[in-house]
Short mmCIF file of C-alpha atoms and ligand atoms in Angstrom, two decimals:
data_model
loop_
_atom_site.label_atom_id
_atom_site.label_comp_id
_atom_site.label_asym_id
_atom_site.label_seq_id
_atom_site.Cartn_x
_atom_site.Cartn_y
_atom_site.Cartn_z
CA MET A 1 45.35 103.17 -33.35
CA THR A 2 46.78 106.21 -32.08
CA THR A 3 45.32 108.78 -34.53
CA PRO A 4 41.53 109.47 -34.99
CA PHE A 5 39.70 109.21 -38.33
CA PRO A 6 39.41 112.49 -40.21
CA LYS A 7 36.10 114.38 -40.21
CA THR A 8 35.91 114.45 -44.11
CA PRO A 9 32.94 113.58 -46.16
CA THR A 10 34.22 109.99 -46.66
CA PHE A 11 34.17 109.38 -42.94
CA MET A 12 31.18 111.44 -41.83
CA THR A 13 27.55 110.80 -40.71
CA ILE A 14 26.19 107.29 -41.31
CA ASP A 15 29.36 106.59 -43.14
CA GLU A 16 31.60 106.92 -40.22
CA PRO A 17 33.78 103.76 -39.82
CA PHE A 18 31.83 100.97 -38.49
CA ARG A 19 34.42 98.10 -38.22
CA PHE A 20 32.30 95.92 -35.89
CA GLU A 21 32.60 92.19 -36.74
CA GLY A 22 29.81 90.23 -35.19
CA SER A 23 26.45 88.57 -35.54
CA VAL A 24 23.00 89.09 -34.46
CA PHE A 25 20.63 85.98 -34.26
CA ASP A 26 17.01 86.41 -35.30
CA LEU A 27 16.56 89.96 -36.13
CA GLU A 28 13.41 91.90 -35.29
CA VAL A 29 10.94 91.95 -38.07
CA GLU A 30 8.09 94.42 -38.77
CA GLY A 31 5.52 92.72 -41.11
CA ARG A 32 6.36 89.18 -42.46
CA ILE A 33 9.24 87.73 -44.30
CA PRO A 34 7.84 85.53 -47.09
CA ASP A 35 8.10 81.78 -46.20
CA SER A 36 9.34 80.85 -49.48
CA LEU A 37 12.58 83.07 -49.17
CA ASP A 38 15.40 80.77 -48.49
CA GLY A 39 18.82 81.96 -48.97
CA THR A 40 21.67 84.57 -48.08
CA PHE A 41 22.00 88.06 -49.20
CA TYR A 42 25.76 88.78 -49.21
CA ARG A 43 26.93 92.38 -49.61
CA VAL A 44 30.27 94.26 -49.26
CA GLY A 45 31.48 97.66 -49.10
CA PRO A 46 34.44 99.89 -47.85
CA ASP A 47 34.99 100.35 -44.11
CA GLN A 48 38.43 101.61 -43.61
CA ALA A 49 40.11 99.83 -40.71
CA PHE A 50 42.69 102.37 -39.93
CA PRO A 51 42.75 106.19 -40.50
CA PRO A 52 44.12 106.86 -44.00
CA MET A 53 47.89 107.31 -44.12
CA MET A 54 47.44 110.15 -46.51
CA GLY A 55 45.06 112.08 -44.20
CA ASP A 56 41.95 111.43 -46.30
CA ALA A 57 40.77 108.80 -48.69
CA ASN A 58 38.29 108.52 -51.44
CA PRO A 59 35.41 106.27 -50.49
CA PHE A 60 36.76 103.38 -52.86
CA ASN A 61 39.80 102.97 -50.85
CA GLY A 62 38.30 101.36 -47.62
CA ASP A 63 38.78 97.83 -46.57
CA GLY A 64 36.25 95.30 -47.75
CA PHE A 65 33.56 94.57 -45.09
CA MET A 66 31.03 92.06 -45.70
CA THR A 67 27.57 91.33 -44.43
CA ALA A 68 25.56 88.21 -44.79
CA PHE A 69 21.77 88.09 -44.09
CA ARG A 70 20.68 84.41 -43.92
CA ILE A 71 16.79 84.21 -44.50
CA GLN A 72 14.89 81.07 -43.88
CA GLY A 73 11.44 80.11 -42.55
CA GLY A 74 10.40 83.79 -42.05
CA HIS A 75 13.53 84.52 -39.93
CA CYS A 76 16.64 86.48 -40.65
CA ASP A 77 20.11 86.36 -39.03
CA MET A 78 22.97 88.77 -39.88
CA GLN A 79 26.67 88.47 -39.64
CA THR A 80 29.56 91.04 -40.50
CA ARG A 81 33.28 90.34 -41.17
CA TYR A 82 36.16 91.87 -42.75
CA VAL A 83 37.77 90.47 -45.90
CA MET A 84 41.08 89.52 -44.24
CA THR A 85 43.39 90.71 -46.97
CA HIS A 86 47.00 90.74 -47.09
CA ARG A 87 46.75 94.51 -46.74
CA LEU A 88 44.47 94.50 -43.77
CA LYS A 89 46.84 91.80 -42.01
CA ALA A 90 49.82 94.15 -42.52
CA GLU A 91 47.99 97.18 -41.24
CA ARG A 92 46.70 95.27 -38.25
CA ALA A 93 50.26 93.95 -37.51
CA ALA A 94 51.44 97.58 -37.44
CA ARG A 95 48.26 98.97 -35.94
CA ARG A 96 48.25 101.76 -38.41
CA GLY A 97 47.60 102.57 -42.09
CA LEU A 98 50.46 101.57 -44.38
CA PHE A 99 48.97 102.06 -47.91
CA GLY A 100 48.64 105.36 -49.53
CA HIS A 101 46.30 106.66 -52.10
CA TYR A 102 43.77 104.59 -53.97
CA ARG A 103 45.54 102.48 -56.68
CA ASN A 104 48.78 104.24 -56.30
CA PRO A 105 51.44 101.85 -54.96
CA PHE A 106 54.02 104.55 -55.26
CA THR A 107 52.52 106.38 -52.26
CA ASP A 108 52.77 103.27 -49.90
CA ASP A 109 55.03 103.00 -46.86
CA PRO A 110 58.16 101.26 -48.17
CA ILE A 111 57.66 98.41 -45.69
CA VAL A 112 54.68 97.04 -47.69
CA LYS A 113 56.31 97.26 -51.04
CA GLY A 114 55.09 94.30 -53.19
CA VAL A 115 52.28 93.29 -50.75
CA GLN A 116 49.00 92.72 -52.47
CA ARG A 117 47.10 96.08 -52.20
CA THR A 118 43.48 95.17 -53.07
CA VAL A 119 40.79 95.66 -50.40
CA SER A 120 38.19 93.55 -52.17
CA ASN A 121 35.40 95.88 -51.29
CA THR A 122 33.21 95.90 -54.39
CA ASN A 123 31.32 92.66 -54.84
CA VAL A 124 30.75 89.31 -53.38
CA VAL A 125 29.80 86.75 -55.79
CA PRO A 126 29.25 82.84 -55.43
CA HIS A 127 31.47 80.65 -57.58
CA ALA A 128 32.63 77.00 -57.15
CA GLY A 129 31.59 76.38 -53.77
CA GLN A 130 32.89 79.73 -52.40
CA ILE A 131 32.18 83.38 -52.33
CA LEU A 132 34.42 85.58 -54.17
CA ALA A 133 35.30 89.06 -52.60
CA MET A 134 36.16 91.18 -55.47
CA LYS A 135 37.77 94.45 -56.44
CA GLU A 136 38.91 95.32 -59.95
CA ASP A 137 42.44 96.16 -58.95
CA GLY A 138 43.53 92.67 -57.82
CA PRO A 139 42.52 89.01 -57.88
CA PRO A 140 39.50 87.97 -55.63
CA TYR A 141 39.83 86.52 -52.30
CA SER A 142 37.92 83.26 -51.54
CA ILE A 143 35.57 83.45 -48.65
CA ASP A 144 33.95 80.53 -46.81
CA PRO A 145 30.04 80.92 -47.44
CA VAL A 146 29.11 79.93 -43.96
CA THR A 147 31.62 81.60 -41.69
CA LEU A 148 32.68 84.51 -44.00
CA GLU A 149 36.31 83.46 -43.09
CA THR A 150 38.90 84.60 -45.73
CA ARG A 151 40.66 81.48 -47.03
CA GLN A 152 43.15 82.77 -49.61
CA LEU A 153 43.78 85.08 -52.60
CA TRP A 154 42.07 83.35 -55.38
CA ASP A 155 43.75 82.92 -58.89
CA TRP A 156 41.79 79.78 -59.79
CA ASN A 157 44.81 77.54 -58.77
CA GLY A 158 47.12 79.46 -61.00
CA GLN A 159 44.99 79.33 -64.08
CA MET A 160 44.45 83.22 -63.86
CA THR A 161 47.57 85.14 -64.38
CA ALA A 162 46.41 88.63 -64.81
CA THR A 163 47.31 91.06 -61.99
CA SER A 164 43.76 92.17 -61.55
CA PHE A 165 40.18 90.75 -62.03
CA THR A 166 36.83 92.57 -62.35
CA ALA A 167 34.35 92.86 -59.51
CA HIS A 168 31.55 92.36 -61.99
CA PRO A 169 31.82 88.75 -63.31
CA LYS A 170 28.67 87.31 -65.03
CA ILE A 171 27.35 83.76 -64.64
CA ASP A 172 25.46 81.92 -67.53
CA PRO A 173 22.36 80.66 -65.77
CA ALA A 174 22.12 77.64 -68.29
CA THR A 175 25.64 76.24 -67.34
CA GLY A 176 26.73 78.04 -64.35
CA GLU A 177 29.85 79.16 -66.46
CA PHE A 178 31.57 82.33 -64.90
CA PHE A 179 32.79 85.16 -67.20
CA GLY A 180 35.26 87.89 -66.08
CA TYR A 181 37.93 89.92 -67.36
CA ALA A 182 40.93 92.21 -66.21
CA TYR A 183 41.90 95.55 -67.38
CA ALA A 184 45.40 97.06 -66.39
CA ALA A 185 45.94 93.19 -66.53
CA LYS A 186 49.76 93.57 -66.57
CA GLY A 187 50.02 96.03 -63.72
CA GLU A 188 48.42 99.38 -62.84
CA ALA A 189 47.97 101.78 -65.98
CA THR A 190 48.99 99.05 -68.54
CA ASP A 191 46.71 98.73 -71.61
CA ASP A 192 46.27 95.04 -71.45
CA ILE A 193 42.94 93.42 -71.29
CA ALA A 194 42.46 89.66 -70.53
CA ILE A 195 39.05 87.86 -70.72
CA TYR A 196 38.38 84.66 -68.96
CA SER A 197 35.78 82.02 -68.39
CA PHE A 198 35.50 79.12 -65.90
CA ASP A 199 33.20 76.38 -65.59
CA LYS A 200 30.97 76.07 -62.51
CA HIS A 201 33.75 73.91 -60.80
CA GLY A 202 36.40 76.59 -61.45
CA LYS A 203 38.21 74.96 -64.43
CA LYS A 204 39.27 77.55 -67.19
CA THR A 205 37.32 77.27 -70.41
CA TRP A 206 38.65 80.44 -72.27
CA GLU A 207 41.33 83.06 -71.93
CA VAL A 208 42.10 85.82 -74.55
CA TRP A 209 44.40 88.78 -74.38
CA PHE A 210 44.41 92.09 -76.40
CA LYS A 211 45.11 95.86 -76.22
CA SER A 212 42.76 98.38 -74.92
CA PRO A 213 42.16 101.49 -77.09
CA TYR A 214 43.17 103.57 -74.11
CA PRO A 215 44.15 102.43 -70.50
CA GLY A 216 40.72 103.49 -69.18
CA MET A 217 38.57 101.99 -66.50
CA ILE A 218 36.31 99.04 -67.44
CA HIS A 219 34.15 98.52 -64.48
CA GLU A 220 31.48 96.08 -65.74
CA CYS A 221 30.73 93.47 -68.31
CA ALA A 222 27.60 91.88 -69.90
CA ILE A 223 27.20 88.52 -71.47
CA SER A 224 24.74 87.34 -74.08
CA GLU A 225 24.50 83.78 -75.29
CA GLY A 226 27.01 84.64 -78.06
CA TYR A 227 29.23 87.52 -76.81
CA ILE A 228 30.88 89.32 -73.92
CA ILE A 229 30.79 93.06 -73.77
CA LEU A 230 33.34 95.40 -71.81
CA PRO A 231 32.21 99.09 -71.62
CA LEU A 232 35.39 101.18 -71.69
CA ILE A 233 34.93 104.32 -69.37
CA PRO A 234 36.78 107.59 -70.25
CA HIS A 235 38.48 107.56 -66.85
CA VAL A 236 42.18 107.04 -67.72
CA MET A 237 45.27 105.72 -65.92
CA ASP A 238 48.81 107.22 -66.37
CA ILE A 239 51.84 105.48 -64.83
CA GLU A 240 53.86 108.96 -64.82
CA ARG A 241 51.00 110.46 -62.85
CA LEU A 242 51.09 107.57 -60.31
CA LYS A 243 54.85 107.91 -59.94
CA LYS A 244 54.28 111.59 -58.99
CA GLY A 245 51.80 110.54 -56.30
CA GLY A 246 48.83 111.64 -58.29
CA ILE A 247 45.28 110.26 -58.72
CA ALA A 248 44.62 106.94 -60.31
CA PHE A 249 41.95 108.01 -62.72
CA GLN A 250 41.48 111.29 -64.68
CA TRP A 251 38.26 112.00 -66.55
CA ASP A 252 38.91 112.71 -70.12
CA GLY A 253 35.93 114.49 -71.82
CA SER A 254 37.48 114.23 -75.15
CA LEU A 255 37.55 110.50 -75.32
CA ASP A 256 34.83 108.07 -76.71
CA GLN A 257 33.05 105.58 -74.65
CA ILE A 258 33.95 102.37 -76.30
CA TYR A 259 31.88 99.15 -76.19
CA ILE A 260 34.40 96.22 -76.66
CA VAL A 261 32.52 93.23 -78.00
CA CYS A 262 34.14 89.70 -78.26
CA PRO A 263 32.47 86.45 -79.29
CA ARG A 264 32.35 83.96 -76.35
CA GLY A 265 35.44 81.72 -76.77
CA GLY A 266 36.69 84.14 -79.45
CA GLU A 267 40.33 85.21 -80.33
CA ALA A 268 41.89 88.59 -80.30
CA LYS A 269 41.12 89.13 -83.95
CA ASP A 270 37.47 88.74 -83.34
CA VAL A 271 37.28 91.83 -80.94
CA ARG A 272 35.30 94.77 -82.03
CA PHE A 273 35.39 98.27 -80.68
CA PHE A 274 32.12 100.05 -80.85
CA ARG A 275 32.67 103.74 -80.26
CA ALA A 276 30.05 106.21 -79.11
CA PRO A 277 30.31 109.92 -77.98
CA ASN A 278 31.91 110.77 -74.58
CA ALA A 279 29.72 109.69 -71.66
CA PHE A 280 30.06 107.25 -68.48
CA PRO A 281 28.62 103.89 -69.18
CA GLY A 282 27.44 102.59 -65.74
CA HIS A 283 26.39 99.22 -64.45
CA VAL A 284 24.91 96.61 -66.62
CA ILE A 285 21.37 95.65 -66.44
CA ASN A 286 21.45 92.73 -68.95
CA ALA A 287 22.35 92.01 -72.61
CA PHE A 288 20.95 89.53 -75.12
CA ASP A 289 21.09 88.42 -78.82
CA GLU A 290 18.18 88.55 -81.31
CA GLY A 291 18.35 88.06 -84.92
CA GLY A 292 22.14 88.96 -85.44
CA LYS A 293 21.75 91.89 -83.20
CA LEU A 294 23.36 92.18 -79.67
CA TYR A 295 21.52 94.42 -77.13
CA LEU A 296 22.83 95.92 -74.06
CA ASP A 297 20.94 97.71 -71.47
CA LEU A 298 22.53 100.01 -68.98
CA PRO A 299 22.32 103.37 -67.40
CA VAL A 300 24.64 105.88 -69.19
CA ALA A 301 25.60 109.16 -67.29
CA LEU A 302 26.39 112.16 -69.51
CA ASP A 303 29.27 113.33 -67.42
CA ASN A 304 31.81 112.10 -65.08
CA VAL A 305 30.16 110.62 -61.94
CA PHE A 306 33.18 110.33 -59.59
CA TRP A 307 33.57 113.51 -57.77
CA PHE A 308 37.06 112.27 -56.43
CA PHE A 309 38.35 111.81 -59.97
CA PRO A 310 38.36 115.19 -61.72
CA ASP A 311 39.44 115.98 -65.29
CA GLN A 312 42.79 117.46 -66.20
CA HIS A 313 41.39 121.00 -65.15
CA GLY A 314 40.46 119.74 -61.77
CA LYS A 315 36.67 120.07 -62.78
CA VAL A 316 34.48 117.63 -60.82
CA PRO A 317 30.73 116.94 -61.32
CA ALA A 318 28.64 119.43 -59.49
CA PRO A 319 26.73 118.15 -56.24
CA GLY A 320 23.38 116.90 -57.28
CA SER A 321 24.12 116.73 -60.96
CA PHE A 322 24.04 112.89 -61.07
CA GLY A 323 21.58 111.85 -63.85
CA THR A 324 21.63 108.97 -66.24
CA GLU A 325 19.85 107.72 -69.44
CA VAL A 326 18.88 104.15 -69.09
CA THR A 327 19.85 103.15 -72.60
CA ARG A 328 19.33 100.04 -74.84
CA TRP A 329 22.38 99.90 -77.20
CA CYS A 330 21.86 97.86 -80.44
CA PHE A 331 25.13 96.48 -81.98
CA ASP A 332 24.72 94.86 -85.49
CA MET A 333 27.06 92.00 -85.41
CA LYS A 334 26.39 91.08 -89.02
CA ASP A 335 27.70 94.43 -90.43
CA ARG A 336 31.46 94.77 -89.79
CA ASN A 337 31.16 98.63 -90.23
CA SER A 338 28.05 99.27 -88.14
CA LYS A 339 27.86 101.84 -85.39
CA PRO A 340 26.14 101.32 -82.05
CA VAL A 341 22.55 102.63 -82.02
CA PRO A 342 21.27 103.84 -78.60
CA VAL A 343 17.55 103.94 -77.61
CA VAL A 344 16.83 105.79 -74.27
CA LEU A 345 14.32 103.66 -72.18
CA SER A 346 14.16 105.99 -69.33
CA ARG A 347 15.59 109.24 -68.00
CA MET A 348 15.26 108.25 -64.37
CA ALA A 349 18.52 108.80 -62.34
CA ALA A 350 18.67 104.89 -61.77
CA GLU A 351 21.64 102.83 -61.11
CA PHE A 352 23.05 99.70 -59.18
CA PRO A 353 20.70 97.44 -61.31
CA HIS A 354 20.18 93.69 -61.12
CA CYS A 355 18.13 91.52 -63.40
CA ASP A 356 16.50 88.15 -62.42
CA ASP A 357 19.76 86.04 -62.40
CA ARG A 358 18.00 83.18 -64.23
CA TYR A 359 17.74 85.54 -67.33
CA VAL A 360 21.35 86.82 -67.52
CA GLY A 361 22.18 87.06 -71.22
CA ARG A 362 18.68 86.13 -72.57
CA PRO A 363 15.73 88.24 -73.58
CA TYR A 364 14.12 89.53 -70.27
CA ARG A 365 11.65 92.05 -69.11
CA TYR A 366 12.50 93.37 -65.75
CA GLY A 367 15.34 95.28 -64.08
CA PHE A 368 15.68 96.02 -60.29
CA MET A 369 17.54 99.01 -59.08
CA GLN A 370 17.53 102.26 -57.15
CA ALA A 371 17.27 105.75 -58.16
CA THR A 372 17.47 109.43 -57.15
CA ASP A 373 14.07 110.93 -57.55
CA PRO A 374 14.86 114.70 -57.40
CA THR A 375 11.13 115.62 -57.00
CA LYS A 376 11.10 113.94 -53.49
CA PRO A 377 12.01 115.80 -50.37
CA TYR A 378 15.28 115.37 -48.43
CA ASN A 379 15.24 116.56 -44.84
CA ALA A 380 18.91 117.61 -44.40
CA GLU A 381 18.13 119.14 -41.02
CA LYS A 382 17.20 115.73 -39.70
CA ALA A 383 19.09 113.42 -41.81
CA GLY A 384 22.36 115.29 -42.23
CA PRO A 385 24.49 116.13 -45.16
CA VAL A 386 25.12 113.41 -47.88
CA MET A 387 28.29 112.56 -49.70
CA GLY A 388 28.27 113.19 -53.40
CA PHE A 389 25.01 111.83 -54.56
CA PHE A 390 22.48 109.67 -52.96
CA PHE A 391 19.56 107.32 -53.78
CA ASN A 392 15.97 107.52 -52.38
CA THR A 393 13.88 105.23 -54.31
CA LEU A 394 13.82 101.27 -54.94
CA LEU A 395 12.14 100.25 -58.25
CA THR A 396 11.24 97.57 -60.75
CA MET A 397 11.70 98.86 -64.36
CA ASP A 398 9.83 97.18 -67.24
CA MET A 399 12.58 97.13 -69.69
CA GLN A 400 10.01 96.78 -72.69
CA THR A 401 8.38 100.09 -71.84
CA GLY A 402 10.74 101.97 -69.50
CA LYS A 403 8.09 102.31 -66.98
CA ALA A 404 9.04 102.13 -63.30
CA ASP A 405 7.05 100.71 -60.34
CA GLU A 406 8.75 102.61 -57.47
CA TRP A 407 8.87 103.06 -53.78
CA PHE A 408 10.13 106.26 -52.21
CA ALA A 409 12.03 105.38 -49.05
CA GLY A 410 11.23 108.66 -47.11
CA ASP A 411 12.87 112.02 -46.49
CA THR A 412 15.31 110.86 -44.03
CA THR A 413 16.15 107.62 -45.53
CA THR A 414 18.65 106.66 -48.37
CA THR A 415 18.87 103.46 -50.21
CA GLN A 416 21.44 101.09 -51.15
CA GLU A 417 21.74 98.57 -54.16
CA PRO A 418 18.89 96.11 -53.89
CA VAL A 419 19.07 92.48 -55.10
CA PHE A 420 16.24 90.34 -56.49
CA ALA A 421 15.33 86.97 -55.07
CA PRO A 422 12.81 84.81 -57.13
CA LYS A 423 9.81 83.36 -55.27
CA SER A 424 10.84 80.00 -56.26
CA ALA A 425 13.34 78.35 -58.76
CA THR A 426 10.46 77.96 -61.19
CA SER A 427 8.44 80.99 -60.64
CA PRO A 428 8.08 83.34 -63.62
CA GLU A 429 10.42 86.10 -64.38
CA GLY A 430 10.17 88.92 -61.80
CA GLU A 431 7.91 87.08 -59.54
CA GLY A 432 9.75 87.52 -56.30
CA TYR A 433 11.22 90.00 -54.04
CA VAL A 434 13.47 93.11 -54.04
CA ILE A 435 15.83 93.03 -50.93
CA GLY A 436 18.00 95.87 -49.80
CA VAL A 437 19.62 97.75 -47.01
CA VAL A 438 18.26 101.28 -46.26
CA ASN A 439 19.74 103.91 -44.00
CA ARG A 440 17.67 105.67 -41.55
CA ARG A 441 19.94 108.73 -41.33
CA ALA A 442 18.23 110.54 -38.59
CA GLU A 443 18.28 107.46 -36.28
CA HIS A 444 21.91 106.59 -37.31
CA ARG A 445 20.60 102.97 -38.02
CA SER A 446 19.83 100.82 -41.01
CA ASP A 447 16.96 98.50 -41.96
CA LEU A 448 16.70 95.63 -44.30
CA VAL A 449 13.53 95.98 -46.40
CA ILE A 450 11.87 93.21 -48.63
CA LEU A 451 9.45 94.36 -51.24
CA ASP A 452 7.21 92.45 -53.68
CA ALA A 453 9.08 93.05 -56.95
CA MET A 454 5.75 93.36 -58.88
CA ARG A 455 4.16 95.63 -56.23
CA MET A 456 6.90 98.11 -55.39
CA SER A 457 4.81 101.01 -54.86
CA ALA A 458 2.93 99.13 -52.09
CA GLY A 459 6.04 99.45 -49.87
CA PRO A 460 7.88 96.80 -47.91
CA VAL A 461 6.21 93.41 -46.94
CA ALA A 462 8.93 93.16 -44.27
CA THR A 463 11.13 95.69 -42.63
CA ILE A 464 13.94 93.85 -40.62
CA LYS A 465 15.26 96.16 -37.88
CA LEU A 466 18.94 96.22 -37.60
CA PRO A 467 20.31 97.38 -34.15
CA VAL A 468 23.25 98.90 -35.98
CA ARG A 469 23.95 101.20 -39.03
CA LEU A 470 25.44 99.75 -42.09
CA LYS A 471 27.71 102.14 -44.10
CA TYR A 472 27.07 102.64 -47.81
CA GLY A 473 27.87 99.35 -49.34
CA ILE A 474 28.79 98.76 -53.05
CA HIS A 475 27.30 95.53 -54.42
CA GLY A 476 25.79 92.33 -53.18
CA ASN A 477 24.08 89.08 -54.41
CA TRP A 478 21.22 86.95 -53.37
CA VAL A 479 22.34 83.41 -53.07
CA PRO A 480 19.57 80.87 -52.82
CA THR A 481 20.01 77.86 -50.53
CA VAL A 482 19.13 75.53 -53.29
CA PRO A 483 21.60 76.24 -56.00
CA MET A 484 20.30 77.62 -59.42
CA TYR A 485 22.66 75.44 -61.48
C1 V55 B 501 33.93 101.36 -58.68
C2 V55 B 501 33.96 101.07 -57.33
C3 V55 B 501 35.23 100.69 -56.88
C4 V55 B 501 36.47 100.83 -57.65
C5 V55 B 501 36.25 101.04 -58.97
O1 V55 B 501 31.61 101.83 -58.68
C6 V55 B 501 35.05 101.48 -59.44
C7 V55 B 501 32.61 101.72 -59.31
C8 V55 B 501 34.35 100.28 -54.71
O2 V55 B 501 35.45 100.46 -55.52
O3 V55 B 501 37.71 100.55 -57.02
FE1 FE B 502 30.09 98.31 -59.62
#
């Protein structure tokens, strides 16, 4: 590497490139890791391996960098490793950045034309004896769960032919069946959607293709026992803009958000499009069916959230403007002409949710997430500037009342997405732990905290001290040593 990383917000403060692949055996613990916790917390996020070819990059363009925290018998070991993508291999061979703007292949160095561009930086999900490292612009990579070694690009042995695959699949806890989809499924900016399911061994059980109302981003999905839901975000792709070297997504404030609903196992003719006024549907908490109605819980932001994807006038969300309405949508599946009905459960600026994985697609009570609490102090003098928005609170939300049991992480600490680990396979819903990385910004270091999910306001039961900082990750999952299905 012969050029330094730029000093731009993507590459500053605790989010400077880290790039260190290694392991720490038996981390230092303050407090006590509950004896019953037995599993691995996998997480992934962007960590650009080479200075961006275009001078700067948005934070979604960094190479996928994984962490595994293995917890057993009150101890925790840690390992970090890159997803060894075709892209990273090509750049390592050249010892420089070769890929241009986020999701714009027209801006790449011609020597990598046709090389798989995905950086697999968004989620790490267990499926069929492997960990899938995922990003929605390409197929997943198969990762060895023990060594974090990258095995191969994963297309389910040729069963999955879309050019991309979501980073947010959902797994039915009763059967282990794995549901996912692709948008821009025939190449960047195409309006094709494909939905797939695979059994727990990876055998394809369903595939359906149809057209999207507009070539927008579909970042998430939800399943109930009867349906799959894909929320379409008014962030639109355009092949002509890409050809001109432009940005991949443009916010369009005139477009509806659209909840695309398909019965599980259904055909293209069964797909329904539920339109709602312009807004930004966020990450799914859960969904379930009850009496012919389909319910979907998720935070909905009232404006564009991504400050690096402006609208056609160049307008971006104002710093600090991030807010959401945690919403329960009701879709009447018996009435062909029904409109979706929202109920706002909470006005907390809460995001990056998980539910108890044993309740995915079923009536449930608790969501676990992080939030920005604007009433709490942030000591910028000690902790430094933050990029875009940030989170300072971890919480359990009672989805029946919208009430939160929350823990403020402190005025120099920012939080990352927490996961939920049940106390045991048979413990009641929500009885267990909320586990997440927090960034001690003043110390340029991170910790892993473990909280009792039913007593969040009491603070961590264990703080696992990391000797390093972990840049802001995107998503992760708790994978119990004894499989759930
Ligand atoms: C998101 C994240 C991505 C991406 C597209 O959080 C959407 C949403 C980390 O990469 O490529
Ligand atoms: Fe996501």
